[in-house]
Amino acid sequence: MNVATTGWNVWVPLALALPLVSFVIRYLIGHRYGWVVPLLATAFLLAGWVCATVLLVGHSHGTSTFSLPWFSMGADVISVGWQLSPRSVTMLWAVYTISLLVHIYSIGYMAGEAGTARYFAWLGFFTFAMGGLVVSSNLLVTFCCWELVGLSSYRLIGHWRERPAASAAATQAFLVNRVGDLGFLVALMFLWSQAGTWEISALVSMPHSDELKTAVGLCLLLAVAGKSAQFPLLHWLPDAMAGPTPVSALIHAATMVAAGVYLFVQLHFLFSADALAVAAVVGLVTVFVGGWGALTQFDLKKILAYSTISQLGLMVAGVALASPEAGFTHLLAHAFFKAGLFLTAGALIHAVSHHGRAPQQDIRHLSGLWSSHRAVVICFMVCAASLAGVPFTSGFLSKEVLLSQVGNHPVYFGLMAASSLLTSLYCARLVMYLLAPRPAGLVTHPIPPIMVLPVFVLSLGSLFIGLSRSPFSLQSGWPVFATETLAPWVAFVSTGLLILGVGLAWRLYRHRPEQGPSESWIPHTWLDSVQKHLVLTPALRLSKATDQVDQRWLDGILHAASYGYVAFSFVIGWVDRVFVDGLVSMVTTVAQGGGKLFRALVNGKIQSYLTWGMLALLSFMVWMLYQLAHR
């Protein structure tokens, strides 16, 4: 496609620049007019969303690329640009849609909070970075945006600086993501050394050896594991819930953590069969670890965080075992219903929490909201139903696509079906706690309408109409999805597992037990313990041993060498003062004395000349007498 004749080259930079403008405005306006920043940031993002919608509607077929020279390394020119395809414009629209809804929601959620202008500025910066990551045509530019996404997530998680837990969570998320970034960097080095380019369109058309694809695939898998919280780099995500709830909805449920899966989908062609097998194992392990974590928690946001981990693992396994299209389908559906769950959870927490106190997030104390906030609870149930894969929801369609793709492989199908059972179990458990009778003395607060509107929109997007025109097949106007009819037997099996999971949850949690499994069984606990014993403890012991070696041996050698050098310098100084300086002083003294003597001989006085003449004559006479006496 000849991009020079299209208008997309105007819409893409405009869509990327508008969220960045809101970031710049925050520092131009200053603190005095900081209250304007939320409104301007939302207005600019609305304009960016319009640009993304134009791209989605107009760029439904084919792929177009636009690039400009960035810098050169010898004869090689590195370009910066974008690549528009049905997949990239769909993901860009999803990012901007959810970001816009989070901006609107945050106006009510952050009202009265300190640092609101800074919060909205970094929301805009994150949207810009994520948009650049989605449409970038060059992997080096993708990596730069990848790093900017990590930076903005660090600032947003730690937004509440006065809370030590938020600062610690932000630091942990930043450091764990850097581990994954190392894999991304090494993959870029492999590709440059073997292919000589980072342009995605060029890499697609090049043949690659299995050895290169295995090495690059495993390095990229490490990057995916860091960003998308895959096993074993998943324990940072539950801690990241210490940040504001809209941040959890935007970057830790819908878009940022999905960036790793999106990278996997985009670069699927760079993975060998062996690398895909490893990715499938990592994804399936993550599914069950995340699902178990959701069953063991009572903190509402951490339950949703673990469910995010589980669903991300399902996406990774789906891309590895089924197809990139199947994984991307679930990624898009998950973005809407999980963002809806987080925003609804934030609204419910807001309804029972008191200003100035720690938010009430324990599901054992969130019951009884049905009577006072029925509309919000219904929205939560719709999004939870989509997460569980209830028919007539988008989650049902996306999970059926994954199951249909692996239907011919009994082992893979069985594992993914078991993950669906686990999902329905923890979703039913969560809903049962929220629908419990209202406890005595519970005082609730009204939820601002500006917070209810985004929740309502996301709950509509969680129904099948958000993904398809048909509740039983993937028939839609989305340019990225092909029409696909789901296998009836797969739908029957998944629906049966759903009913089984709900029944099991009713059997286990109908009385809403106050105690869960032992703390040691919670994934976050034992993963931290494993990390402590396998990584932190050996690292600390090694550092202690090296410190002792440094103090006892290296410092001893250096000190001995320095003492010897100082002693030798003293000896050299003494020799210099006594012998060298003494010899020089003696020569100068003799020369000085001789000069005085000869100066006395030529002083211009006749008396002196007569005296020296008489002395000379007397000396000559004495010498002559001496010579005559010894003949």
XYZ file of C-alpha atoms in Angstrom:
631
model
C 0.000 0.000 0.000
C 1.415 3.383 -1.025
C 1.236 5.441 2.119
C 2.238 8.616 0.323
C -1.247 8.856 -1.157
C -3.106 8.231 2.099
C -4.101 10.562 4.901
C -2.990 8.255 7.685
C 0.327 10.075 8.019
C -1.589 12.984 9.560
C -3.857 11.051 11.923
C -1.171 8.874 13.528
C 1.183 11.615 14.814
C -1.856 13.660 15.848
C -3.231 10.744 17.847
C 0.137 10.227 19.548
C 0.837 13.902 20.194
C -2.455 14.852 21.846
C -1.938 12.795 25.059
C 1.634 14.083 25.235
C 0.366 17.668 25.082
C -1.581 17.111 28.292
C 1.676 15.993 29.953
C 3.460 19.168 28.811
C 0.593 21.454 29.798
C 0.798 20.317 33.413
C 4.292 21.834 33.665
C 3.369 24.979 31.735
C 0.283 25.828 33.772
C 1.867 25.413 37.167
C 0.292 24.653 40.523
C -1.929 27.715 40.633
C -4.134 26.483 37.798
C -3.574 22.786 38.365
C -7.322 22.202 38.641
C -7.582 22.801 34.876
C -5.242 19.895 34.040
C -7.814 17.066 34.544
C -10.283 18.789 32.227
C -7.701 19.634 29.562
C -6.131 16.163 29.759
C -9.529 14.525 29.249
C -10.360 16.885 26.367
C -7.050 16.196 24.623
C -7.489 12.452 25.065
C -11.010 12.672 23.661
C -9.519 14.316 20.571
C -6.888 11.556 20.416
C -9.637 8.951 20.695
C -11.379 10.540 17.692
C -8.137 10.213 15.690
C -7.790 6.552 16.740
C -11.407 5.916 15.752
C -10.800 7.429 12.314
C -7.841 5.086 11.866
C -9.932 2.098 13.012
C -12.785 2.851 10.625
C -10.680 3.804 7.635
C -7.768 1.369 7.871
C -9.643 -1.927 7.848
C -7.572 -3.807 5.261
C -3.939 -4.150 4.328
C -0.801 -2.887 5.958
C 0.857 0.485 5.438
C 4.208 1.690 6.709
C 5.643 5.158 7.045
C 9.143 5.925 8.247
C 11.654 8.752 8.458
C 15.439 8.571 9.026
C 16.303 8.836 12.704
C 20.069 8.375 12.897
C 22.787 6.476 11.073
C 25.501 4.029 12.139
C 28.021 4.017 9.342
C 26.132 2.969 6.219
C 23.105 1.765 8.213
C 20.204 4.149 8.694
C 17.793 3.638 11.619
C 14.285 4.881 10.901
C 11.417 5.963 13.104
C 7.875 5.468 11.903
C 4.677 3.496 12.234
C 3.085 0.436 10.734
C -0.686 0.395 10.431
C -2.486 -2.921 10.191
C -5.935 -4.084 11.295
C -4.353 -5.447 14.475
C -2.358 -2.332 15.376
C -5.204 0.138 14.760
C -7.570 -2.081 16.771
C -5.146 -2.192 19.695
C -4.533 1.562 19.423
C -8.270 2.227 19.561
C -8.673 -0.076 22.569
C -5.846 1.710 24.428
C -7.322 5.134 23.758
C -10.865 4.035 24.592
C -9.936 2.606 27.972
C -7.599 5.513 28.709
C -10.380 7.995 27.918
C -12.808 6.179 30.223
C -10.161 6.079 32.961
C -9.594 9.829 32.552
C -13.317 10.520 32.926
C -13.554 8.165 35.913
C -10.491 9.730 37.556
C -12.064 13.187 37.595
C -14.472 11.890 40.233
C -12.122 9.380 41.872
C -9.245 11.837 42.408
C -11.396 14.774 43.496
C -9.881 16.334 46.598
C -6.645 14.337 46.318
C -3.232 15.975 46.325
C -1.147 15.832 43.154
C -4.106 15.474 40.799
C -2.424 17.491 38.040
C 0.677 15.291 38.219
C -1.526 12.191 38.137
C -3.329 13.267 34.946
C -0.076 14.359 33.328
C 1.416 10.896 33.750
C -1.811 9.271 32.533
C -1.392 11.212 29.297
C 2.279 10.324 29.056
C 1.468 6.647 29.542
C -1.152 6.766 26.780
C 1.367 8.370 24.414
C 4.026 5.742 25.208
C 1.595 2.852 24.850
C 0.286 4.211 21.555
C 3.814 4.524 20.207
C 4.561 0.945 21.282
C 1.474 -0.342 19.445
C 2.033 1.321 16.058
C 5.843 1.418 15.907
C 7.384 -0.092 12.783
C 10.898 -0.390 14.219
C 11.813 -2.608 17.158
C 14.297 -0.069 18.526
C 11.517 2.535 18.698
C 9.274 -0.142 20.207
C 11.871 -0.704 22.910
C 12.087 3.026 23.641
C 8.298 3.199 24.046
C 8.468 -0.013 26.085
C 10.804 1.764 28.514
C 8.618 4.870 28.629
C 5.639 2.686 29.521
C 7.655 1.262 32.413
C 8.674 4.753 33.560
C 5.114 6.092 33.534
C 3.794 3.001 35.330
C 6.452 3.532 38.012
C 5.309 7.124 38.530
C 1.623 6.187 38.576
C 1.958 3.235 40.971
C 3.910 5.430 43.369
C 1.587 8.412 42.944
C 0.745 8.460 46.662
C 4.251 9.290 47.818
C 3.244 9.488 51.460
C 2.374 5.774 51.483
C 5.444 3.539 51.927
C 3.623 0.561 50.392
C 3.007 2.489 47.151
C 6.644 3.585 46.895
C 7.889 0.049 47.563
C 5.459 -1.405 45.009
C 6.535 1.107 42.371
C 10.198 0.277 42.951
C 9.542 -3.453 42.816
C 7.553 -3.151 39.580
C 10.290 -1.020 38.038
C 13.092 -3.435 38.966
C 11.249 -6.604 37.895
C 10.405 -5.038 34.551
C 14.067 -4.211 34.050
C 14.824 -7.953 34.208
C 12.486 -8.473 31.278
C 13.957 -5.484 29.459
C 17.335 -7.206 29.511
C 15.834 -10.014 27.423
C 14.421 -7.480 24.956
C 17.847 -5.827 24.589
C 19.625 -9.125 23.957
C 16.989 -10.046 21.363
C 17.655 -6.748 19.569
C 21.375 -7.540 19.557
C 20.753 -10.983 18.068
C 18.532 -9.554 15.343
C 20.961 -6.793 14.430
C 23.947 -9.148 14.285
C 22.128 -11.666 12.088
C 19.550 -9.674 10.114
C 21.096 -6.188 10.149
C 17.734 -4.471 10.639
C 15.071 -3.782 13.238
C 12.281 -2.976 10.783
C 9.380 -5.351 11.470
C 8.274 -5.430 7.819
C 11.798 -6.416 6.743
C 12.115 -9.069 9.453
C 8.838 -10.684 8.381
C 10.086 -11.231 4.837
C 13.519 -12.562 5.854
C 14.323 -16.234 6.391
C 15.630 -16.980 9.895
C 17.421 -20.057 11.168
C 15.857 -22.130 13.921
C 18.809 -21.356 16.176
C 18.274 -17.606 15.812
C 14.512 -17.925 16.304
C 15.032 -20.002 19.439
C 17.506 -17.527 20.934
C 15.445 -14.475 20.004
C 12.202 -16.156 21.074
C 13.491 -17.053 24.525
C 14.855 -13.532 25.046
C 11.548 -12.013 23.973
C 9.730 -14.451 26.253
C 11.715 -13.025 29.171
C 10.553 -9.548 28.142
C 6.964 -10.793 27.924
C 7.258 -12.432 31.350
C 8.473 -9.201 32.946
C 5.900 -6.880 31.412
C 2.923 -9.269 31.424
C 3.617 -10.784 34.861
C 4.310 -14.344 33.795
C 5.791 -17.012 36.017
C 8.140 -16.521 37.801
C 8.129 -12.703 37.382
C 4.545 -12.236 38.515
C 4.658 -11.268 42.183
C 5.063 -7.543 41.456
C 1.570 -7.176 40.004
C -0.479 -7.810 43.199
C 1.726 -5.350 45.083
C 1.144 -2.766 42.348
C -2.455 -2.529 43.542
C -1.148 -0.053 46.135
C -1.555 2.645 43.483
C -4.819 4.415 42.615
C -7.545 2.076 41.350
C -7.880 3.808 37.927
C -4.170 3.165 37.445
C -4.789 -0.502 38.188
C -7.555 -0.496 35.582
C -5.481 1.198 32.897
C -1.944 -0.088 33.171
C -2.194 -3.239 35.268
C -5.275 -4.823 33.755
C -6.032 -3.484 30.330
C -3.041 -2.098 28.473
C 0.427 -2.095 30.079
C 0.525 -5.719 31.161
C -1.075 -6.606 27.835
C 1.892 -4.979 26.078
C 3.951 -8.128 26.574
C 1.240 -10.305 25.049
C 0.841 -7.827 22.186
C 4.597 -7.992 21.527
C 4.323 -11.797 21.507
C 1.483 -11.589 18.987
C 3.334 -9.135 16.738
C 6.627 -11.058 16.766
C 5.189 -14.568 16.755
C 7.100 -15.262 13.534
C 10.410 -14.879 15.423
C 9.633 -17.815 17.755
C 10.774 -21.332 16.908
C 8.796 -24.414 17.854
C 11.025 -24.925 20.897
C 10.562 -21.326 22.054
C 6.788 -21.637 21.611
C 6.810 -24.825 23.681
C 8.592 -23.015 26.513
C 6.124 -20.117 26.210
C 3.203 -22.548 26.429
C 4.572 -24.090 29.619
C 5.181 -20.652 31.161
C 1.684 -19.517 30.207
C -0.068 -22.604 31.564
C 1.852 -22.487 34.853
C 0.933 -18.820 35.165
C -2.753 -19.611 34.536
C -3.003 -21.931 37.522
C -0.739 -19.933 39.845
C -2.783 -16.803 39.152
C -6.082 -18.656 39.550
C -4.975 -20.144 42.871
C -3.899 -16.700 44.033
C -7.350 -15.303 43.245
C -8.900 -18.037 45.419
C -6.645 -17.362 48.401
C -7.028 -13.575 48.660
C -9.650 -11.446 50.414
C -8.369 -8.100 49.124
C -10.657 -7.198 46.223
C -7.988 -5.519 44.109
C -5.493 -8.329 44.678
C -8.112 -10.899 43.640
C -8.548 -8.999 40.399
C -4.759 -8.700 40.050
C -4.301 -12.454 40.350
C -7.131 -13.027 37.887
C -5.293 -10.696 35.499
C -2.167 -12.799 35.909
C -4.174 -15.940 35.173
C -5.797 -14.456 32.059
C -2.468 -13.142 30.772
C -1.076 -16.645 31.153
C -4.041 -17.940 29.159
C -3.262 -15.432 26.411
C 0.411 -16.427 26.283
C -0.522 -20.119 26.162
C -3.136 -19.352 23.506
C -0.652 -17.529 21.288
C 1.864 -20.356 21.703
C -0.555 -23.280 21.300
C -3.404 -21.910 19.210
C -2.661 -18.832 17.104
C -1.734 -15.162 17.492
C -5.236 -14.189 16.373
C -6.859 -16.296 19.106
C -4.635 -14.789 21.782
C -5.266 -11.274 20.514
C -9.026 -11.867 20.574
C -8.905 -12.701 24.260
C -6.531 -9.780 24.885
C -9.059 -7.341 23.441
C -12.022 -8.827 25.308
C -10.018 -8.935 28.546
C -9.078 -5.278 28.240
C -12.711 -4.218 28.472
C -14.113 -6.537 31.110
C -11.057 -6.321 33.375
C -10.956 -2.525 33.178
C -14.654 -2.604 34.010
C -14.011 -4.858 37.003
C -11.308 -2.603 38.398
C -13.265 0.605 37.923
C -16.357 -0.978 39.446
C -14.283 -2.250 42.352
C -12.929 1.255 42.854
C -16.471 2.637 42.904
C -17.608 0.049 45.469
C -14.537 0.685 47.640
C -15.263 4.403 47.395
C -18.837 3.762 48.569
C -17.806 2.135 51.865
C -14.520 3.934 52.623
C -14.173 7.032 54.771
C -12.192 10.016 53.572
C -8.790 10.223 55.198
C -8.727 6.565 56.184
C -7.288 3.500 54.501
C -9.677 2.238 51.782
C -11.809 -0.767 52.682
C -10.869 -3.459 50.151
C -11.617 -6.669 52.073
C -14.481 -8.527 50.358
C -15.639 -9.765 53.780
C -16.577 -6.156 54.550
C -17.936 -5.165 51.118
C -21.227 -7.032 51.282
C -24.637 -5.387 51.377
C -24.100 -2.938 48.490
C -26.869 -4.445 46.365
C -29.574 -2.377 48.011
C -27.783 0.970 47.853
C -25.697 0.705 44.644
C -27.539 -1.839 42.562
C -26.571 -0.438 39.165
C -22.861 -0.551 39.957
C -23.108 -4.076 41.387
C -24.927 -5.216 38.212
C -22.127 -3.745 36.092
C -19.613 -5.611 38.247
C -21.524 -8.868 37.790
C -21.662 -8.400 34.000
C -17.879 -7.886 33.820
C -17.311 -10.842 36.185
C -19.578 -12.988 33.997
C -17.463 -12.054 30.982
C -14.327 -12.996 32.907
C -15.889 -16.349 33.810
C -16.943 -16.973 30.200
C -20.715 -16.897 30.649
C -22.578 -17.161 27.307
C -23.648 -13.870 25.695
C -20.491 -12.150 26.905
C -17.304 -11.235 25.039
C -15.259 -13.421 27.397
C -17.305 -16.431 26.327
C -16.505 -15.788 22.657
C -12.794 -15.146 23.171
C -12.311 -18.213 25.365
C -14.254 -20.382 22.928
C -11.928 -19.252 20.155
C -8.935 -20.402 22.221
C -10.550 -23.725 23.114
C -11.649 -24.350 19.521
C -8.115 -23.754 18.256
C -6.683 -26.459 20.542
C -9.650 -28.801 20.317
C -7.604 -31.387 18.410
C -5.011 -31.608 21.203
C -6.582 -33.346 24.224
C -3.848 -32.344 26.688
C -3.859 -28.671 25.741
C -7.639 -28.602 25.598
C -7.902 -30.246 29.011
C -5.527 -27.750 30.627
C -7.272 -24.736 29.127
C -10.675 -26.149 30.059
C -9.429 -26.646 33.625
C -8.350 -23.012 33.663
C -11.883 -22.026 32.675
C -13.226 -24.064 35.580
C -10.811 -22.320 37.937
C -11.831 -18.904 36.589
C -15.540 -19.566 37.114
C -14.754 -20.767 40.652
C -12.990 -17.605 41.837
C -15.449 -15.341 39.984
C -18.420 -17.042 41.705
C -16.626 -16.802 45.054
C -16.120 -13.079 44.601
C -19.727 -12.412 43.594
C -21.050 -14.455 46.538
C -19.170 -12.309 49.012
C -20.375 -9.087 47.377
C -24.013 -10.225 47.307
C -24.080 -11.237 50.975
C -26.675 -9.571 53.243
C -25.910 -6.103 54.458
C -24.119 -6.100 57.842
C -25.501 -4.006 60.651
C -24.084 -0.532 60.908
C -22.742 -0.365 57.351
C -22.641 3.235 56.139
C -22.295 3.821 52.410
C -21.600 6.935 50.382
C -23.020 7.938 46.999
C -20.893 7.228 43.959
C -20.422 10.253 41.666
C -22.195 9.821 38.288
C -18.947 10.625 36.483
C -17.541 7.402 37.959
C -20.627 5.366 37.034
C -20.644 6.322 33.332
C -17.301 4.645 32.386
C -18.324 1.547 34.346
C -21.575 1.321 32.395
C -19.774 1.689 29.049
C -17.221 -1.005 29.923
C -19.942 -3.394 31.097
C -21.669 -2.979 27.716
C -18.345 -3.700 26.027
C -18.098 -6.872 28.116
C -21.226 -8.289 26.483
C -21.014 -10.139 23.193
C -21.950 -6.970 21.299
C -18.542 -5.605 22.196
C -16.876 -8.307 20.113
C -19.387 -9.766 17.668
C -22.834 -9.378 16.177
C -23.575 -12.969 17.103
C -23.366 -14.403 20.651
C -22.175 -17.788 19.329
C -19.677 -16.897 16.602
C -17.030 -14.296 16.012
C -18.896 -12.301 13.361
C -18.165 -8.627 13.694
C -17.090 -5.493 11.963
C -13.729 -5.569 13.722
C -11.168 -5.551 10.911
C -8.766 -7.780 12.812
C -11.163 -10.709 13.312
C -12.127 -13.221 10.704
C -15.582 -14.746 10.811
C -15.340 -17.946 12.763
C -18.115 -20.218 13.986
C -17.400 -21.854 17.304
C -17.563 -25.623 17.621
C -20.826 -26.558 19.385
C -19.218 -29.310 21.444
C -16.617 -26.846 22.751
C -19.371 -24.470 23.845
C -21.199 -27.302 25.610
C -18.040 -28.409 27.429
C -17.112 -24.902 28.558
C -20.668 -24.167 29.672
C -20.714 -27.413 31.648
C -17.442 -26.478 33.320
C -18.858 -23.055 34.095
C -21.880 -24.600 35.832
C -19.598 -27.005 37.680
C -17.400 -24.128 38.867
C -20.354 -22.086 40.090
C -21.783 -25.146 41.870
C -18.460 -25.889 43.504
C -18.176 -22.262 44.607
C -21.676 -22.457 46.104
C -20.681 -25.586 47.985
C -17.455 -24.072 49.330
C -18.325 -20.412 49.859
C -22.069 -20.117 50.420
C -21.398 -19.518 54.118
C -18.600 -17.061 53.230
C -15.777 -18.429 55.408
C -13.757 -15.812 57.218
C -10.485 -17.705 56.886
C -8.684 -18.713 53.750
C -5.735 -21.029 53.144
C -2.606 -20.664 55.199
C -0.473 -17.647 54.399
C 2.295 -19.923 53.174
C 0.009 -21.241 50.410
C -0.655 -17.850 48.882
C 1.394 -17.558 45.650
C 2.653 -14.122 46.567
C 4.035 -15.505 49.830
C 5.795 -18.558 48.514
C 7.061 -16.805 45.408
C 8.607 -14.170 47.638
C 10.026 -16.976 49.779
C 11.469 -18.726 46.722
C 12.891 -15.455 45.484
C 14.371 -14.808 48.912
C 16.052 -18.235 49.142
C 17.100 -18.608 45.503
C 17.972 -15.034 44.595
C 18.158 -12.596 47.488
C 19.826 -14.820 50.108
C 22.566 -16.127 47.732
C 23.108 -12.583 46.445
C 23.437 -11.208 49.967
C 25.788 -14.031 50.993
C 27.884 -13.504 47.903
C 28.029 -9.769 48.565
C 29.021 -10.426 52.189
C 31.746 -12.850 51.104
C 33.088 -10.433 48.526
C 33.007 -7.679 51.143
C 35.087 -9.812 53.489
C 37.542 -10.654 50.713
C 37.702 -6.981 49.881
C 38.356 -5.941 53.472
C 40.771 -8.742 54.419
C 42.740 -9.330 51.241
C 42.253 -6.599 48.699
C 42.315 -3.808 51.251
C 45.268 -5.494 53.028
C 47.243 -5.743 49.805
C 46.399 -2.180 48.898
C 47.285 -0.924 52.378
C 50.606 -2.836 52.399
C 51.426 -1.484 48.970
C 50.582 2.039 50.075
C 52.632 1.728 53.292
C 55.594 0.356 51.318
C 55.263 3.159 48.829
C 55.235 5.754 51.620
C 58.300 4.172 53.323
C 60.177 4.009 50.043
C 59.296 7.622 49.374
C 60.741 8.601 52.768
C 64.031 6.780 51.940
C 64.198 8.405 48.545
C 63.517 11.780 50.176
C 66.334 11.280 52.708
C 68.800 10.269 49.973
C 67.713 13.240 47.962
C 68.139 15.660 50.865
C 71.447 14.273 52.191
C 73.370 13.201 49.093
C 71.863 14.839 46.060
C 70.993 18.127 47.722
C 74.300 18.008 49.724
C 76.391 17.584 46.582
C 74.560 20.363 44.855
C 74.951 22.601 47.928
C 78.710 21.862 48.081
C 79.200 22.762 44.431
C 77.291 25.981 44.869
C 79.245 26.864 48.020
C 82.598 26.312 46.263
C 81.458 28.299 43.297
C 80.197 31.067 45.550
C 83.511 31.187 47.490
C 85.533 31.218 44.308
C 83.420 34.035 42.998
C 84.035 36.098 46.110
C 87.781 35.447 45.879
C 88.104 36.528 42.280
C 85.818 39.488 42.889
C 88.204 40.634 45.635
C 91.107 40.514 43.153
C 89.522 42.955 40.760
C 87.973 45.502 43.078
C 89.734 48.526 41.408
C 91.834 49.587 44.441
C 95.637 50.016 43.998
C 96.263 48.987 47.575
C 94.611 45.636 46.933
C 96.593 45.099 43.761
C 99.907 45.854 45.649
C 98.904 43.529 48.468
C 98.037 40.645 46.106
C 101.211 41.354 44.095
C 103.396 41.193 47.250
C 101.633 37.973 48.305
C 102.208 36.496 44.900
C 105.933 37.542 44.954
C 106.333 36.162 48.454
C 104.708 32.891 47.418
C 107.039 32.649 44.421
C 110.114 33.241 46.586
C 108.994 30.575 49.082
C 108.491 28.113 46.263
C 111.935 28.835 44.797
C 113.607 28.386 48.177
C 111.756 25.092 48.592
C 112.979 23.878 45.237
C 116.619 24.864 45.998
C 116.475 23.138 49.385
C 115.460 19.816 47.834
C 117.996 19.572 45.060
